Amino acid sequence: MAKRKYEMKTERSSKMAVEQMQQLSDMRLAPYMQLATGLIGKARHAGGNMFRHQMDTLAILIDYGYIDSVLLKASIVHDTVEDIPNFDRDLIITADEEGQQVLDVVLEVTRRDDEDKKQFLRRILDTGTQRAKILKCADRISNMISLGYVTDPKFIERYCDETEFFLLPMALEIDFNMYQELINLIMTRRRYLEDGGYFCQVEKKSTPPKDK
């Protein structure tokens, strides 16, 4: 059996410890939040905008007990390079003394010009750093929750399939609680499709007509 690259996290505290609260208080998150406001005008498929999604991803990481300053800062700006036209990457580098490390994580979770979606997710799964995988799992949890407001069944099915094939093994490698939440989100979204008769319609279309 292949040895895991990282030790999977299994514990999850029900509240923030005083030490963690102090660590969070000492972080300079505001410069990154300011950069992320450039995403306010970027609408999301499920409603809202991409700035809110950055904040949601940050909250999910804190909820799971991650108080790594580079990881949290990267979560705040993780879509800036990809979704803000002509974004100046030096703005992240010069945000503070951790800027270069933050940009490195952001670039890991940024889709490259020569990648399709599956190649992008496969790259993170196969070669991503621990921070990149944790960030991508938190990002996908946010997206899967937002999927509850999407009414396009084909989009929902594709997104669930992507999550099952790429994000579940990623989460299983780094955080068992994230893995469990992603499984539950996949189940509820697929149940929505099933209750709406989507799979019956797909099966009917794919079944060849009987010879008369």
XYZ file of C-alpha atoms in Angstrom:
212
model
C 0.000 0.000 0.000
C 1.341 3.436 -0.935
C 2.279 5.600 2.004
C 0.323 8.849 2.396
C 2.279 11.974 1.656
C 0.778 13.784 4.656
C -0.655 12.659 7.960
C -4.438 12.872 7.722
C -6.059 15.240 10.202
C -8.878 13.581 12.156
C -9.553 15.853 15.133
C -11.808 18.880 15.004
C -12.238 21.232 17.970
C -15.707 22.520 18.795
C -14.373 25.979 19.634
C -11.336 28.159 19.086
C -8.663 27.976 21.779
C -7.238 31.144 23.323
C -3.865 30.473 21.689
C -5.479 30.129 18.246
C -7.493 33.293 18.800
C -4.282 35.178 19.573
C -2.596 33.782 16.458
C -5.536 34.922 14.352
C -5.497 38.323 16.008
C -1.807 38.773 15.161
C -2.276 38.060 11.444
C -2.458 40.928 8.966
C -5.394 39.760 6.868
C -6.688 43.209 5.877
C -4.235 43.795 2.964
C -5.377 40.533 1.402
C -9.039 41.362 1.942
C -8.453 44.647 0.149
C -6.986 42.794 -2.838
C -9.949 40.405 -2.823
C -12.444 43.260 -3.115
C -11.488 43.306 -6.796
C -13.697 40.207 -7.060
C -16.856 41.962 -5.875
C -18.017 42.522 -9.457
C -17.451 38.870 -10.417
C -20.824 37.095 -10.246
C -21.151 33.427 -9.290
C -23.293 30.777 -10.975
C -25.201 30.240 -7.714
C -25.599 33.960 -6.982
C -23.547 36.385 -4.937
C -20.012 37.244 -6.006
C -16.495 35.887 -5.859
C -15.425 38.178 -3.001
C -17.989 36.548 -0.729
C -16.710 33.150 -1.826
C -13.167 34.067 -0.699
C -14.514 35.018 2.736
C -16.572 31.835 2.889
C -13.507 29.717 2.126
C -11.596 31.549 4.874
C -14.425 30.831 7.344
C -14.493 27.133 6.419
C -10.763 26.805 7.101
C -11.117 28.481 10.499
C -14.128 26.274 11.224
C -11.920 23.240 10.602
C -9.253 24.590 12.955
C -6.672 25.837 10.455
C -4.806 28.871 11.820
C -1.880 28.764 9.389
C -1.320 32.376 8.353
C -0.096 31.607 4.808
C -3.021 29.251 4.200
C -5.632 31.717 5.477
C -4.167 34.610 3.504
C -4.109 32.458 0.370
C -7.768 31.562 0.888
C -8.707 35.255 0.859
C -7.097 35.841 -2.548
C -7.185 32.352 -4.075
C -9.271 33.399 -7.106
C -7.664 36.781 -7.808
C -5.052 35.598 -10.304
C -7.573 33.541 -12.258
C -10.616 35.818 -12.153
C -9.355 39.426 -12.129
C -8.211 40.424 -15.650
C -4.537 41.459 -15.798
C -4.156 41.019 -12.046
C -0.727 42.166 -10.840
C 0.740 39.253 -8.868
C 3.253 41.579 -7.233
C 0.357 42.989 -5.192
C 0.235 39.708 -3.307
C 4.024 39.455 -2.996
C 4.263 42.937 -1.474
C 1.202 42.629 0.779
C 3.445 41.576 3.676
C 6.473 39.436 4.515
C 4.573 36.231 3.688
C 3.383 37.470 0.322
C 5.601 35.226 -1.815
C 4.532 32.108 0.087
C 0.897 33.147 -0.257
C 1.274 33.638 -4.014
C 2.923 30.220 -4.333
C -0.160 28.578 -2.802
C -2.521 30.707 -4.905
C -0.728 29.663 -8.094
C -1.015 25.996 -7.119
C -4.811 26.309 -6.999
C -5.001 28.499 -10.115
C -5.910 26.757 -13.355
C -3.192 27.130 -15.979
C -3.825 28.137 -19.579
C -2.878 24.696 -20.897
C -5.079 22.764 -18.430
C -8.668 21.609 -18.701
C -10.636 21.190 -15.464
C -9.744 17.521 -14.995
C -6.040 18.127 -15.626
C -6.122 21.006 -13.143
C -7.693 18.918 -10.364
C -5.471 15.932 -11.152
C -2.359 18.129 -10.832
C -3.342 19.284 -7.345
C -4.250 15.737 -6.307
C -1.000 14.243 -7.593
C 1.580 16.951 -6.879
C -0.059 19.654 -4.743
C 1.421 20.747 -1.422
C -0.518 20.136 1.769
C -1.629 23.769 1.916
C -2.889 23.649 -1.666
C -4.906 20.495 -1.002
C -6.424 21.855 2.208
C -7.332 25.099 0.444
C -8.840 23.295 -2.539
C -10.974 21.101 -0.280
C -12.277 24.131 1.628
C -12.940 25.882 -1.679
C -14.901 22.856 -2.932
C -16.953 22.636 0.277
C -17.978 26.261 -0.269
C -18.822 25.543 -3.908
C -20.784 22.389 -3.085
C -22.876 24.279 -0.518
C -23.574 26.981 -3.123
C -24.568 24.215 -5.530
C -27.815 23.988 -3.571
C -28.874 27.220 -5.288
C -28.005 26.037 -8.802
C -30.887 24.769 -10.948
C -28.906 23.383 -13.909
C -28.967 19.568 -13.389
C -26.133 18.852 -15.849
C -23.884 21.317 -14.031
C -24.777 19.738 -10.677
C -24.090 16.224 -11.958
C -20.720 17.213 -13.444
C -19.708 19.026 -10.262
C -20.647 16.039 -8.087
C -18.670 13.698 -10.347
C -15.603 15.976 -10.169
C -15.870 16.090 -6.391
C -16.134 12.334 -6.111
C -13.239 11.555 -8.444
C -10.760 14.256 -7.427
C -11.719 15.976 -4.169
C -12.665 12.943 -2.074
C -9.236 11.297 -2.434
C -7.652 14.692 -1.830
C -9.643 15.218 1.372
C -9.026 11.651 2.525
C -5.321 12.389 2.325
C -5.390 15.528 4.457
C -8.573 15.866 6.575
C -11.112 13.153 7.390
C -13.757 15.634 8.556
C -13.606 17.500 5.248
C -13.890 14.123 3.521
C -17.066 13.332 5.448
C -18.627 16.712 4.701
C -17.890 16.391 0.986
C -19.497 12.930 0.911
C -22.625 14.313 2.583
C -22.755 17.222 0.136
C -22.451 14.868 -2.844
C -25.250 12.709 -1.463
C -27.643 15.608 -0.905
C -26.992 17.131 -4.328
C -27.480 13.804 -6.095
C -30.648 13.202 -4.070
C -31.941 16.523 -5.388
C -31.325 15.315 -8.953
C -32.959 11.975 -8.202
C -36.025 13.561 -6.579
C -36.396 15.836 -9.591
C -36.378 12.872 -11.970
C -33.162 13.927 -13.701
C -31.562 10.481 -13.770
C -34.760 8.941 -15.167
C -34.716 11.491 -17.994
C -31.055 10.774 -18.745
C -31.671 7.027 -18.742
C -34.675 7.435 -21.038
C -32.646 9.508 -23.521
C -29.757 7.033 -23.503
C -31.974 3.957 -24.026
C -32.273 3.092 -27.722
C -35.854 2.673 -29.043
C -37.096 -0.885 -29.347
C -37.646 -2.323 -32.804
C -41.293 -2.516 -33.696
